[in-house]
PDB file of C-alpha atoms in Angstrom:
ATOM      1  CA  MET A   1      11.284  27.039  -1.895  1.00 55.00           C
ATOM      2  CA  ASN A   2       7.961  28.377  -1.349  1.00 73.00           C
ATOM      3  CA  GLN A   3       7.234  28.459  -5.140  1.00 78.00           C
ATOM      4  CA  ARG A   4       8.409  24.956  -5.596  1.00 78.00           C
ATOM      5  CA  LEU A   5       5.778  23.799  -2.873  1.00 66.00           C
ATOM      6  CA  ILE A   6       3.061  25.738  -4.876  1.00 76.00           C
ATOM      7  CA  VAL A   7       3.865  24.048  -7.826  1.00 67.00           C
ATOM      8  CA  SER A   8       4.136  20.546  -6.436  1.00 73.00           C
ATOM      9  CA  SER A   9       0.795  21.055  -4.642  1.00 70.00           C
ATOM     10  CA  ALA A  10      -0.940  22.191  -7.909  1.00 66.00           C
ATOM     11  CA  LEU A  11       0.591  19.237  -9.589  1.00 65.00           C
ATOM     12  CA  ALA A  12      -0.557  16.787  -7.033  1.00 71.00           C
ATOM     13  CA  SER A  13      -3.865  18.354  -7.155  1.00 67.00           C
ATOM     14  CA  VAL A  14      -4.120  17.873 -11.138  1.00 60.00           C
ATOM     15  CA  LEU A  15      -2.936  14.301 -10.902  1.00 64.00           C
ATOM     16  CA  ALA A  16      -5.592  13.472  -8.071  1.00 68.00           C
ATOM     17  CA  LEU A  17      -8.457  15.117 -10.143  1.00 66.00           C
ATOM     18  CA  GLY A  18      -7.427  13.070 -13.100  1.00 64.00           C
ATOM     19  CA  LEU A  19      -7.269   9.793 -11.182  1.00 60.00           C
ATOM     20  CA  ALA A  20     -10.751  10.621  -9.702  1.00 56.00           C
ATOM     21  CA  GLY A  21     -11.997  11.258 -13.023  1.00 54.00           C
ATOM     22  CA  GLN A  22     -10.662   7.869 -14.418  1.00 52.00           C
ATOM     23  CA  ALA A  23     -12.284   5.950 -11.617  1.00 54.00           C
ATOM     24  CA  VAL A  24     -15.691   7.609 -12.151  1.00 51.00           C
ATOM     25  CA  ALA A  25     -15.376   6.834 -15.869  1.00 52.00           C
ATOM     26  CA  GLN A  26     -14.520   3.200 -15.031  1.00 61.00           C
ATOM     27  CA  THR A  27     -17.375   2.735 -12.705  1.00 66.00           C
ATOM     28  CA  LYS A  28     -19.878   4.644 -15.183  1.00 81.00           C
ATOM     29  CA  ASP A  29     -19.882   1.359 -17.486  1.00 93.00           C
ATOM     30  CA  LYS A  30     -20.208  -0.980 -14.594  1.00 95.00           C
ATOM     31  CA  GLU A  31     -22.874  -2.112 -12.045  1.00 96.00           C
ATOM     32  CA  LYS A  32     -22.756  -3.700  -8.644  1.00 96.00           C
ATOM     33  CA  CYS A  33     -23.650  -7.273  -8.954  1.00 97.00           C
ATOM     34  CA  PHE A  34     -24.528  -9.070  -5.709  1.00 97.00           C
ATOM     35  CA  GLY A  35     -24.104 -12.760  -4.884  1.00 97.00           C
ATOM     36  CA  ILE A  36     -21.272 -13.532  -7.359  1.00 97.00           C
ATOM     37  CA  ALA A  37     -18.188 -12.682  -5.369  1.00 97.00           C
ATOM     38  CA  LYS A  38     -15.881 -15.566  -4.359  1.00 97.00           C
ATOM     39  CA  ALA A  39     -14.203 -15.377  -0.993  1.00 96.00           C
ATOM     40  CA  GLY A  40     -11.635 -12.566  -0.821  1.00 96.00           C
ATOM     41  CA  GLN A  41     -12.818 -10.897  -3.872  1.00 96.00           C
ATOM     42  CA  ASN A  42     -15.692  -8.544  -3.113  1.00 96.00           C
ATOM     43  CA  ASP A  43     -15.275  -4.956  -4.268  1.00 95.00           C
ATOM     44  CA  CYS A  44     -16.285  -3.132  -1.025  1.00 93.00           C
ATOM     45  CA  ALA A  45     -18.532  -3.193   2.154  1.00 93.00           C
ATOM     46  CA  ASN A  46     -21.346  -5.786   2.362  1.00 93.00           C
ATOM     47  CA  LEU A  47     -25.041  -5.294   3.046  1.00 94.00           C
ATOM     48  CA  ALA A  48     -24.860  -6.852   6.449  1.00 89.00           C
ATOM     49  CA  ASP A  49     -22.353  -4.246   7.536  1.00 90.00           C
ATOM     50  CA  THR A  50     -19.855  -6.764   9.011  1.00 90.00           C
ATOM     51  CA  HIS A  51     -17.036  -5.310   6.896  1.00 92.00           C
ATOM     52  CA  THR A  52     -16.411  -2.166   5.083  1.00 91.00           C
ATOM     53  CA  CYS A  53     -13.480  -3.063   2.714  1.00 92.00           C
ATOM     54  CA  ALA A  54     -12.565  -4.853  -0.459  1.00 94.00           C
ATOM     55  CA  GLY A  55     -11.304  -8.343  -0.206  1.00 94.00           C
ATOM     56  CA  GLN A  56     -12.948  -9.176   2.991  1.00 95.00           C
ATOM     57  CA  ASN A  57     -15.744 -11.602   2.277  1.00 94.00           C
ATOM     58  CA  LYS A  58     -15.184 -14.940   3.757  1.00 94.00           C
ATOM     59  CA  VAL A  59     -17.498 -17.262   1.562  1.00 94.00           C
ATOM     60  CA  ASP A  60     -18.160 -17.574  -1.888  1.00 97.00           C
ATOM     61  CA  ASN A  61     -21.490 -16.072  -3.556  1.00 96.00           C
ATOM     62  CA  ASP A  62     -22.702 -14.596  -0.269  1.00 95.00           C
ATOM     63  CA  PRO A  63     -25.877 -12.699  -1.351  1.00 95.00           C
ATOM     64  CA  GLY A  64     -24.739  -9.506   0.558  1.00 95.00           C
ATOM     65  CA  GLU A  65     -21.374  -9.256  -1.067  1.00 96.00           C
ATOM     66  CA  TRP A  66     -20.886  -7.599  -4.523  1.00 97.00           C
ATOM     67  CA  LYS A  67     -18.347  -6.925  -7.331  1.00 96.00           C
ATOM     68  CA  TYR A  68     -18.490  -4.495 -10.150  1.00 96.00           C
ATOM     69  CA  VAL A  69     -19.401  -6.025 -13.607  1.00 97.00           C
ATOM     70  CA  ALA A  70     -19.895  -4.643 -17.009  1.00 97.00           C
ATOM     71  CA  LYS A  71     -23.440  -3.248 -17.295  1.00 96.00           C
ATOM     72  CA  GLY A  72     -25.931  -5.724 -18.491  1.00 95.00           C
ATOM     73  CA  THR A  73     -23.986  -8.792 -17.386  1.00 97.00           C
ATOM     74  CA  CYS A  74     -24.933  -9.375 -14.072  1.00 97.00           C
ATOM     75  CA  LYS A  75     -27.939 -11.445 -14.669  1.00 97.00           C
ATOM     76  CA  ASP A  76     -26.106 -13.465 -16.978  1.00 97.00           C
ATOM     77  CA  MET A  77     -23.812 -14.404 -14.242  1.00 96.00           C
ATOM     78  CA  LYS A  78     -26.769 -15.451 -11.890  1.00 96.00           C
ATOM     79  CA  GLY A  79     -26.268 -12.253  -9.711  1.00 98.00           C
ATOM     80  CA  MET A  80     -28.725 -10.070  -8.167  1.00 97.00           C
ATOM     81  CA  THR A  81     -29.604  -6.310  -8.029  1.00 97.00           C
ATOM     82  CA  GLU A  82     -28.978  -4.651  -4.489  1.00 96.00           C
ATOM     83  CA  ALA A  83     -32.804  -4.983  -3.883  1.00 96.00           C
ATOM     84  CA  GLU A  84     -32.845  -8.551  -4.504  1.00 96.00           C
ATOM     85  CA  ALA A  85     -29.923  -9.222  -2.275  1.00 96.00           C
ATOM     86  CA  MET A  86     -31.133  -6.934   0.494  1.00 94.00           C
ATOM     87  CA  THR A  87     -34.287  -9.184   0.512  1.00 94.00           C
ATOM     88  CA  LYS A  88     -32.189 -12.475   0.779  1.00 91.00           C
ATOM     89  CA  VAL A  89     -29.839 -10.829   3.685  1.00 90.00           C
ATOM     90  CA  LYS A  90     -32.771  -9.743   5.648  1.00 90.00           C
ATOM     91  CA  ALA A  91     -34.496 -13.099   5.315  1.00 89.00           C
ATOM     92  CA  LYS A  92     -31.211 -14.729   6.479  1.00 83.00           C
ATOM     93  CA  ALA A  93     -30.881 -12.368   9.397  1.00 83.00           C
ATOM     94  CA  LYS A  94     -34.409 -13.293  10.488  1.00 85.00           C
ATOM     95  CA  GLY A  95     -33.361 -17.062  10.364  1.00 74.00           C
TER      96      GLY A  95
END
């Protein structure tokens, strides 16, 4: 029984490392593009810190929301870098 647990744990670790490596490889060819995400289609936390998860943005094209896109395509989509988006978010907060 103990040997079965060790083998199962080792296999789970190998699978987890493989999935983590795959995720890193997938994001290596991508970049964050701000201001292009449709409502409910952002990839993670926003710049305003009002949420921390994917799919939680409420409006289309909020400058603080982002999605991963292929490297070099963000500007073509009328998106912004994180620095450009942060400037807009700070200006919006000041009102």
